[in-house]
XYZ file of C-alpha atoms in Angstrom:
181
model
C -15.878 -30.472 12.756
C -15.151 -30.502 16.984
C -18.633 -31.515 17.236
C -18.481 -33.968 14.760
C -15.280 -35.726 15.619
C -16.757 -35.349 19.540
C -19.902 -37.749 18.454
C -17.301 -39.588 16.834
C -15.516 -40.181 19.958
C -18.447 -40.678 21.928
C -19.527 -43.305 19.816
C -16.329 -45.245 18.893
C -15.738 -45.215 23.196
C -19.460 -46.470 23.832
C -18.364 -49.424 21.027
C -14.495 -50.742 22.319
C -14.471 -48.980 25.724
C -12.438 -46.004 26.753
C -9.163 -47.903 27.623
C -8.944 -49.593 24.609
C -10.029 -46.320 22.325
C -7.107 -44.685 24.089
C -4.831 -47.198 23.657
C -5.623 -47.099 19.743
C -5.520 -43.511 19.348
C -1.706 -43.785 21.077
C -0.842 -46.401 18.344
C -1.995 -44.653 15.706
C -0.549 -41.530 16.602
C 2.844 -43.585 17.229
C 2.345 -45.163 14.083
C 2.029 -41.672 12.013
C 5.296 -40.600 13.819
C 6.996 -43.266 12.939
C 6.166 -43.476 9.544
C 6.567 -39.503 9.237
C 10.413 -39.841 10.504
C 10.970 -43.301 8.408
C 9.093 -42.394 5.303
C 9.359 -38.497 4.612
C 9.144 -38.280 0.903
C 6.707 -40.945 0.827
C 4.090 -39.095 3.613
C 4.868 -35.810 1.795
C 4.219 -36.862 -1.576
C 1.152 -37.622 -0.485
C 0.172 -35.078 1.948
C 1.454 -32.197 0.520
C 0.178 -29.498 3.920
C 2.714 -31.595 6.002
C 5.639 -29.582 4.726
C 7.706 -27.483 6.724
C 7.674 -24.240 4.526
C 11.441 -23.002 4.148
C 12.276 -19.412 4.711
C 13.579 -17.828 1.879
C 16.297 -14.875 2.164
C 14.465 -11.622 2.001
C 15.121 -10.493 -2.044
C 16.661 -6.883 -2.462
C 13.228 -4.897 -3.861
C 14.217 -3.665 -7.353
C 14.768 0.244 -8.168
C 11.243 1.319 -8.610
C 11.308 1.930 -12.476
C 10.639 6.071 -13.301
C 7.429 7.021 -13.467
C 6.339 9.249 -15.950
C 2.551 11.171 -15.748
C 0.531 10.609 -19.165
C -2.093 13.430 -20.547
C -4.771 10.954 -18.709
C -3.222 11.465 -15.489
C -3.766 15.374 -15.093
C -7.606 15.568 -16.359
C -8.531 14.994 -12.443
C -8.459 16.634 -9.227
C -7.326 13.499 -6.968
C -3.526 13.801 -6.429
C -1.973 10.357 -8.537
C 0.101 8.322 -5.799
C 4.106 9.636 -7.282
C 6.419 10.244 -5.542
C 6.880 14.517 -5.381
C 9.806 14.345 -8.046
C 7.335 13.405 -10.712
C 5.130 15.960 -10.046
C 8.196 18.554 -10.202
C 9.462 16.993 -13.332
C 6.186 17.292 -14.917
C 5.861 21.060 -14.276
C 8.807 21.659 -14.840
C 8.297 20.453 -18.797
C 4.889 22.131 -18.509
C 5.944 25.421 -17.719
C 9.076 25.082 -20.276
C 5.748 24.660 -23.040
C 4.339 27.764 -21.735
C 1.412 25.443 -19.872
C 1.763 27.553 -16.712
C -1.987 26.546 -15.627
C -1.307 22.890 -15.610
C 2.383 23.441 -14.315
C 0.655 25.928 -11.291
C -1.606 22.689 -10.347
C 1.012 20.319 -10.719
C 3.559 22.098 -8.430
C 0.964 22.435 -6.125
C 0.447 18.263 -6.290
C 4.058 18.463 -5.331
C 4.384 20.662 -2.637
C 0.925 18.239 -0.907
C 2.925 14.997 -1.726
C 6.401 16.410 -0.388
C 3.751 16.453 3.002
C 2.571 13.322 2.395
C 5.885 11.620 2.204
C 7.287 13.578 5.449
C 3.922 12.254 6.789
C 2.711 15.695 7.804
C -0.611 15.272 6.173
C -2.540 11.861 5.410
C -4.621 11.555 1.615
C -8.069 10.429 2.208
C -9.995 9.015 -1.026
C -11.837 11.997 -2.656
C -9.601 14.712 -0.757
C -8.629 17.364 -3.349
C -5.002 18.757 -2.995
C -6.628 22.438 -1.708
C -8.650 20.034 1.065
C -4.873 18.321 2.040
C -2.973 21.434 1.754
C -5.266 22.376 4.283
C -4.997 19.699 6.097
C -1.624 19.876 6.700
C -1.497 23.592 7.576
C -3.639 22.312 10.570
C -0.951 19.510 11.507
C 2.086 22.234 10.612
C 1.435 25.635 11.414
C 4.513 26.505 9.750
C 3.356 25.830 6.718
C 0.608 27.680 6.368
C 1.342 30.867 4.823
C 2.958 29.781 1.655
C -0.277 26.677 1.699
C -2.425 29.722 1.609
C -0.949 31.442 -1.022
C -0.080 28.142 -3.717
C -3.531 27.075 -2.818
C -4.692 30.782 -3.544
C -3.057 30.809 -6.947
C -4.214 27.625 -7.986
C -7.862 28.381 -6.833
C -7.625 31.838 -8.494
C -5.914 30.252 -12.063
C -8.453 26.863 -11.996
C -12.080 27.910 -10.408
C -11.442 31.741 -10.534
C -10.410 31.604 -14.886
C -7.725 33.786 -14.035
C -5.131 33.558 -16.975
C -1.803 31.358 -15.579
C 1.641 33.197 -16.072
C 5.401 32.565 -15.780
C 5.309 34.346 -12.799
C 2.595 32.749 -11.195
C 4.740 29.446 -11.755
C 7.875 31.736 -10.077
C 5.546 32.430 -7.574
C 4.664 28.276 -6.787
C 8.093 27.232 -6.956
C 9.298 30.155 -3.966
C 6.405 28.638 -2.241
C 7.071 25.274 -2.295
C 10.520 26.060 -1.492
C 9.405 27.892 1.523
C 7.004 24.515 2.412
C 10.609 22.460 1.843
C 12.622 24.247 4.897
């Protein structure tokens, strides 16, 4: 387009002369101005990109609505972006069906998105909740021994087959407590 309208120029200047292209371009351009202060509507009717865009008031966000984890939503290792609360509320009804397996892996989700949302730990795509627990016990030594031991249960209840009990879920919830101070 510069190279274009340059030729353009050249051309037009080689034509009339340079005085008198000048001279035209400052009419013309006095010309738009004009008509752009007399006839508003009728230049933006018509050229629709001339438009001042308006600021609009910033809107108040709406209450995100509750989110509630389907059947679906556990079959997979990748940790769901919810906020921690789901996570608890979901193993939480788990264990209260005597699911302690899926509660054990979903208290763990909790406990790694509680770190997550306190920024302590960042999700990459394909990361599995033992490879961001992990992760974060790097970032926060602090938090390492009770990492090591929900990760431990979770490892020993999902890879290792080993039968998931109420107190294993006893035994996430003290940990993620301990992860929480």
């Amino acid at each position: 387009m510069t190279r274009t309208w340059a030729e353009f120029l050249e051309v037009l200047s080689s034509r009339i002369g340079l005085p008198l292209l000048v001279l035209v371009l400052l009419l013309v351009s006095i010309l738009v101005g004009v008509l752009h202060y007399t006839y508003p509507r009728w230049i933006l009717t018509r050229f629709p990109s001339l438009r001042r865009r308006r600021r609009t008031p910033a809107e108040k966000p709406a209450a995100p609505e509750p989110v509630e984890l389907t059947e679906a939503d556990l079959a997979g290792e990748e940790l769901p972006d919810v906020p921690a609360t789901v996570f608890l509320t979901l193993a939480d009804r788990l264990a209260a069906e005597g699911r302690y397996a899926e509660a054990v892996r979903e208290r763990l989700r909790a406990i790694v998105r509680g770190l997550v949302e306190r920024r302590a730990v960042e999700v990459l795509p394909g990361m599995t909740v033992t490879e961001v627990a992990r992760a974060a016990a790097v970032v926060a030594p602090g938090v390492e021994p009770p990492l090591r031991g929900a990760t431990g249960i979770f490892s020993d209840i999902w890879y290792g087959q080993l039968p998931a009990t109420a107190e294993h879920d006893t035994l996430m919830r003290q940990y993620a407590a301990e992860v929480d101070a």
